[in-house]
mmCIF file of C-alpha atoms in Angstrom:
data_model
loop_
_atom_site.group_PDB
_atom_site.id
_atom_site.type_symbol
_atom_site.label_atom_id
_atom_site.label_comp_id
_atom_site.label_asym_id
_atom_site.label_seq_id
_atom_site.Cartn_x
_atom_site.Cartn_y
_atom_site.Cartn_z
ATOM 1 C CA MET A 6 -42.415 1.759 -24.878
ATOM 2 C CA ASP A 7 -39.598 0.269 -23.534
ATOM 3 C CA ALA A 8 -37.437 1.966 -21.015
ATOM 4 C CA VAL A 9 -35.112 2.873 -23.774
ATOM 5 C CA ARG A 10 -36.972 4.698 -26.454
ATOM 6 C CA VAL A 11 -38.863 6.413 -23.239
ATOM 7 C CA ALA A 12 -35.365 7.742 -22.111
ATOM 8 C CA LEU A 13 -34.823 8.865 -25.594
ATOM 9 C CA LEU A 14 -37.659 10.786 -25.582
ATOM 10 C CA ARG A 15 -37.205 12.134 -22.489
ATOM 11 C CA ASP A 16 -34.113 13.188 -23.610
ATOM 12 C CA VAL A 17 -35.114 14.883 -26.239
ATOM 13 C CA LEU A 18 -37.753 16.793 -24.315
ATOM 14 C CA ALA A 19 -35.208 17.332 -21.259
ATOM 15 C CA GLY A 20 -35.750 21.301 -20.673
ATOM 16 C CA THR A 21 -39.307 21.417 -21.694
ATOM 17 C CA ARG A 22 -42.276 21.172 -19.488
ATOM 18 C CA TRP A 23 -43.797 17.790 -20.848
ATOM 19 C CA PRO A 24 -41.260 15.452 -18.576
ATOM 20 C CA ALA A 25 -42.461 16.928 -15.752
ATOM 21 C CA ALA A 26 -45.648 17.448 -16.474
ATOM 22 C CA ALA A 27 -46.388 13.837 -18.178
ATOM 23 C CA ARG A 28 -44.797 12.400 -15.109
ATOM 24 C CA ARG A 29 -46.797 14.196 -12.388
ATOM 25 C CA PHE A 30 -49.857 13.090 -14.624
ATOM 26 C CA GLY A 31 -49.065 9.621 -15.050
ATOM 27 C CA LEU A 32 -48.586 9.389 -10.903
ATOM 28 C CA ALA A 33 -51.859 10.827 -10.718
ATOM 29 C CA LEU A 34 -53.250 8.082 -12.585
ATOM 30 C CA ARG A 35 -51.364 5.790 -10.992
ATOM 31 C CA SER A 36 -52.282 6.749 -7.260
ATOM 32 C CA SER A 37 -55.833 7.127 -8.326
ATOM 33 C CA VAL A 38 -56.516 3.718 -9.509
ATOM 34 C CA VAL A 39 -53.773 1.685 -7.291
ATOM 35 C CA PRO A 40 -55.763 2.827 -3.772
ATOM 36 C CA ARG A 41 -59.448 2.829 -5.017
ATOM 37 C CA GLY A 42 -59.190 -0.659 -7.129
ATOM 38 C CA GLY A 43 -62.540 -0.030 -9.049
ATOM 39 C CA GLY A 44 -61.201 -0.211 -12.497
ATOM 40 C CA LEU A 45 -59.883 2.204 -14.733
ATOM 41 C CA LEU A 46 -62.107 3.174 -17.547
ATOM 42 C CA LEU A 47 -60.195 4.404 -21.052
ATOM 43 C CA VAL A 48 -62.710 7.055 -23.498
ATOM 44 C CA GLY A 49 -62.069 8.862 -26.287
ATOM 45 C CA THR A 50 -64.046 11.122 -28.496
ATOM 46 C CA GLU A 51 -66.288 10.108 -30.940
ATOM 47 C CA ALA A 52 -63.798 10.420 -33.516
ATOM 48 C CA TYR A 53 -60.802 9.498 -31.959
ATOM 49 C CA GLU A 54 -60.276 5.977 -29.955
ATOM 50 C CA PRO A 55 -57.013 5.928 -27.563
ATOM 51 C CA TRP A 56 -55.784 2.481 -28.804
ATOM 52 C CA HIS A 57 -52.491 2.686 -28.582
ATOM 53 C CA LEU A 58 -52.776 4.308 -24.355
ATOM 54 C CA ALA A 59 -54.838 0.815 -23.817
ATOM 55 C CA ALA A 60 -52.244 -0.814 -25.046
ATOM 56 C CA HIS A 61 -49.550 0.768 -23.607
ATOM 57 C CA LEU A 62 -51.257 0.607 -20.127
ATOM 58 C CA THR A 63 -51.985 -2.823 -20.514
ATOM 59 C CA ASP A 64 -48.280 -3.621 -20.752
ATOM 60 C CA GLU A 65 -47.021 -1.100 -17.691
ATOM 61 C CA SER A 66 -49.562 -2.946 -15.885
ATOM 62 C CA ALA A 67 -48.186 -6.163 -16.495
ATOM 63 C CA TRP A 68 -44.154 -4.570 -16.348
ATOM 64 C CA SER A 69 -45.077 -3.296 -12.669
ATOM 65 C CA GLY A 70 -47.496 -6.068 -11.534
ATOM 66 C CA LEU A 71 -50.298 -3.579 -10.601
ATOM 67 C CA PRO A 72 -53.331 -5.028 -12.625
ATOM 68 C CA GLU A 73 -55.397 -1.860 -11.543
ATOM 69 C CA LEU A 74 -53.532 -0.069 -14.523
ATOM 70 C CA ALA A 75 -54.877 -2.077 -17.172
ATOM 71 C CA PRO A 76 -58.045 -0.595 -18.761
ATOM 72 C CA THR A 77 -61.096 -1.229 -20.128
ATOM 73 C CA LEU A 78 -61.422 0.394 -23.709
ATOM 74 C CA VAL A 79 -64.626 2.308 -23.681
ATOM 75 C CA ARG A 80 -66.015 3.156 -27.273
ATOM 76 C CA HIS A 81 -68.630 5.177 -28.815
ATOM 77 C CA ARG A 82 -69.932 2.557 -30.708
ATOM 78 C CA VAL A 83 -69.924 -1.346 -30.331
ATOM 79 C CA ALA A 84 -70.414 -4.070 -32.499
ATOM 80 C CA PRO A 85 -72.549 -7.513 -32.097
ATOM 81 C CA ASP A 86 -69.692 -9.712 -32.998
ATOM 82 C CA ASP A 87 -66.700 -7.526 -31.424
ATOM 83 C CA PRO A 88 -64.510 -9.325 -29.012
ATOM 84 C CA ALA A 89 -65.099 -8.814 -24.990
ATOM 85 C CA HIS A 90 -62.561 -6.450 -24.397
ATOM 86 C CA LEU A 91 -63.443 -4.253 -27.549
ATOM 87 C CA ALA A 92 -67.470 -4.358 -26.072
ATOM 88 C CA ALA A 93 -67.518 -1.767 -23.455
ATOM 89 C CA GLY A 94 -69.735 1.009 -24.484
ATOM 90 C CA LEU A 95 -70.741 4.539 -22.884
ATOM 91 C CA GLY A 96 -72.972 2.572 -20.783
ATOM 92 C CA ARG A 97 -70.031 1.427 -18.971
ATOM 93 C CA ILE A 98 -69.087 5.049 -17.971
ATOM 94 C CA GLU A 99 -72.705 5.963 -17.199
ATOM 95 C CA ALA A 100 -72.388 3.000 -14.562
ATOM 96 C CA ALA A 101 -69.280 3.969 -12.889
ATOM 97 C CA GLY A 102 -69.408 4.865 -9.225
ATOM 98 C CA ARG A 103 -67.015 5.149 -6.172
ATOM 99 C CA GLY A 104 -63.396 3.491 -6.909
ATOM 100 C CA ALA A 105 -64.168 3.826 -10.225
ATOM 101 C CA THR A 106 -61.291 6.368 -12.368
ATOM 102 C CA VAL A 107 -62.438 7.672 -16.296
ATOM 103 C CA LEU A 108 -59.075 8.786 -18.475
ATOM 104 C CA LEU A 109 -60.532 10.825 -21.167
ATOM 105 C CA VAL A 110 -58.316 11.554 -24.066
ATOM 106 C CA ALA A 111 -60.064 14.296 -25.877
ATOM 107 C CA PRO A 112 -58.215 16.268 -28.914
ATOM 108 C CA GLU A 113 -61.060 17.780 -29.938
ATOM 109 C CA ARG A 114 -63.951 18.624 -27.907
ATOM 110 C CA PRO A 115 -66.080 15.513 -26.389
ATOM 111 C CA ASP A 116 -69.744 15.465 -27.351
ATOM 112 C CA SER A 117 -72.650 16.248 -24.766
ATOM 113 C CA GLY A 118 -73.947 13.113 -24.244
ATOM 114 C CA LEU A 119 -70.633 11.734 -23.696
ATOM 115 C CA LEU A 120 -69.464 15.164 -21.315
ATOM 116 C CA GLU A 121 -73.284 14.395 -19.354
ATOM 117 C CA ARG A 122 -72.197 10.832 -18.726
ATOM 118 C CA MET A 123 -68.705 11.868 -17.363
ATOM 119 C CA HIS A 124 -70.480 14.225 -14.794
ATOM 120 C CA ASP A 125 -73.225 11.167 -13.900
ATOM 121 C CA ALA A 126 -69.844 9.342 -13.315
ATOM 122 C CA ARG A 127 -68.587 12.303 -10.955
ATOM 123 C CA ARG A 128 -71.427 12.972 -8.880
ATOM 124 C CA ALA A 129 -71.400 9.160 -8.107
ATOM 125 C CA GLY A 130 -67.844 9.144 -6.996
ATOM 126 C CA ALA A 131 -65.792 8.136 -9.939
ATOM 127 C CA ARG A 132 -62.271 10.013 -10.501
ATOM 128 C CA VAL A 133 -62.223 11.750 -13.262
ATOM 129 C CA LEU A 134 -58.948 12.692 -15.219
ATOM 130 C CA ALA A 135 -58.409 13.822 -19.042
ATOM 131 C CA LEU A 136 -55.703 14.583 -21.443
ATOM 132 C CA ASP A 137 -57.666 17.063 -24.092
ATOM 133 C CA GLY A 138 -56.718 20.197 -25.892
ATOM 134 C CA GLY A 139 -57.477 22.838 -23.155
ATOM 135 C CA ASP A 140 -61.572 22.503 -23.451
ATOM 136 C CA PRO A 141 -62.550 24.960 -20.687
ATOM 137 C CA GLU A 142 -65.970 22.293 -19.632
ATOM 138 C CA VAL A 143 -63.816 19.604 -19.744
ATOM 139 C CA GLY A 144 -61.106 21.007 -17.361
ATOM 140 C CA GLY A 145 -64.091 21.831 -15.167
ATOM 141 C CA LEU A 146 -65.289 18.470 -14.934
ATOM 142 C CA ALA A 147 -61.814 16.535 -14.329
ATOM 143 C CA HIS A 148 -60.226 16.108 -11.129
ATOM 144 C CA GLU A 149 -57.228 15.778 -12.892
ATOM 145 C CA THR A 150 -55.815 17.779 -16.068
ATOM 146 C CA LEU A 151 -53.411 17.455 -18.862
ATOM 147 C CA VAL A 152 -53.294 20.415 -21.929
ATOM 148 C CA VAL A 153 -51.976 19.393 -25.016
ATOM 149 C CA PRO A 154 -52.233 22.575 -26.907
ATOM 150 C CA GLU A 155 -52.924 22.401 -30.735
ATOM 151 C CA GLY A 156 -50.109 23.848 -32.649
ATOM 152 C CA ASP A 157 -47.144 22.488 -29.737
ATOM 153 C CA ALA A 158 -44.272 20.776 -30.723
ATOM 154 C CA VAL A 159 -45.484 17.893 -29.074
ATOM 155 C CA ASP A 160 -48.590 16.334 -29.956
ATOM 156 C CA LEU A 161 -51.035 13.910 -27.762
ATOM 157 C CA ASP A 162 -49.638 11.165 -29.330
ATOM 158 C CA ILE A 163 -46.230 11.888 -27.910
ATOM 159 C CA VAL A 164 -47.422 13.033 -24.224
ATOM 160 C CA GLN A 165 -49.359 9.540 -24.031
ATOM 161 C CA HIS A 166 -46.332 7.686 -24.436
ATOM 162 C CA LEU A 167 -44.906 9.631 -21.402
ATOM 163 C CA VAL A 168 -47.999 9.166 -19.222
ATOM 164 C CA SER A 169 -48.262 5.664 -19.642
ATOM 165 C CA ALA A 170 -44.492 5.179 -18.687
ATOM 166 C CA ALA A 171 -44.794 7.605 -15.630
ATOM 167 C CA ALA A 172 -47.933 5.822 -14.434
ATOM 168 C CA GLY A 173 -46.036 2.227 -14.613
ATOM 169 C CA GLU A 174 -43.139 3.608 -12.581
ATOM 170 C CA ASN A 175 -42.139 3.578 -8.743
ATOM 171 C CA GLY A 176 -42.642 7.246 -8.451
ATOM 172 C CA GLY A 177 -39.059 8.527 -8.959
ATOM 173 C CA ALA A 178 -38.196 12.059 -8.803
ATOM 174 C CA VAL A 179 -40.116 14.284 -11.216
ATOM 175 C CA ALA A 180 -37.737 15.419 -14.334
ATOM 176 C CA ARG A 181 -36.439 19.199 -13.961
ATOM 177 C CA GLY A 182 -37.222 21.311 -16.956
ATOM 178 C CA GLY A 183 -38.815 24.889 -18.055
ATOM 179 C CA PRO A 184 -40.145 25.867 -20.736
ATOM 180 C CA GLY A 185 -38.461 27.157 -24.071
ATOM 181 C CA ALA A 186 -34.906 25.369 -23.408
ATOM 182 C CA ARG A 187 -34.487 23.308 -25.950
ATOM 183 C CA GLY A 188 -36.793 26.030 -28.687
ATOM 184 C CA GLY A 189 -36.687 26.480 -32.301
ATOM 185 C CA ARG A 190 -36.203 24.262 -35.635
ATOM 186 C CA ALA A 191 -33.943 21.619 -34.735
ATOM 187 C CA PHE A 192 -35.802 20.898 -31.636
ATOM 188 C CA ARG A 193 -38.930 20.025 -33.811
ATOM 189 C CA ASP A 194 -36.286 18.182 -36.306
ATOM 190 C CA ARG A 195 -35.450 15.969 -33.286
ATOM 191 C CA LEU A 196 -38.648 15.297 -32.192
ATOM 192 C CA SER A 197 -40.244 14.447 -35.272
ATOM 193 C CA ARG A 198 -37.771 12.264 -36.391
ATOM 194 C CA LEU A 199 -38.050 10.495 -32.999
ATOM 195 C CA ALA A 200 -42.107 10.418 -33.178
ATOM 196 C CA ASP A 201 -41.296 8.460 -36.061
ATOM 197 C CA ARG A 202 -39.652 5.889 -34.473
ATOM 198 C CA LEU A 203 -42.232 5.878 -32.141
ATOM 199 C CA THR A 204 -45.232 5.192 -34.532
ATOM 200 C CA GLU A 205 -44.493 1.442 -34.564
ATOM 201 C CA PRO A 206 -47.654 -0.788 -32.670
ATOM 202 C CA PRO A 207 -46.751 -1.575 -28.961
ATOM 203 C CA PRO A 208 -46.498 -4.868 -27.972
ATOM 204 C CA THR A 209 -50.108 -5.950 -27.313
ATOM 205 C CA ARG A 210 -52.559 -6.195 -29.892
ATOM 206 C CA TRP A 211 -55.817 -5.064 -29.189
#
């Protein structure tokens, strides 16, 4: 997402917790992958693959000059004819160890097989981060979490835009704001209109 649209989104969300929360999580992601240098593995659930976040992080990696931010998209199902950059299966998480970072994006509870692999990766020294709806097991597993509750005016896709932009920034001041400063229907309508403008495919094609 370009800087102008990120600024518009942050303006709409000013007065809520989301700009500051997403920036803190994005900076936690950046501080995990850049010093460790072991690679970023991005995984979703069986029903949800975070394609857009993968593309946006790849763009942020290029724009910020931080190759460590470019993720490997780990997939639950890989076909024999998939291109190399889309051919990483769940075994990559199982094999992750010290230096690696695993970022889970889970709008619903991950299946037990994925959670077991992530537990194995953490025990082997990988750092685990999660964007999810607040599942207790995910929260207990991850070193850093950002919970997007179901039914919130801001959904997981919007938060991913904010997080990827923050990860590519230079660590400036965290946006201020508190919950409820812009509540009600007018806020939801404004956010909905902006979200419609943000759903176009990102420049990087996957």
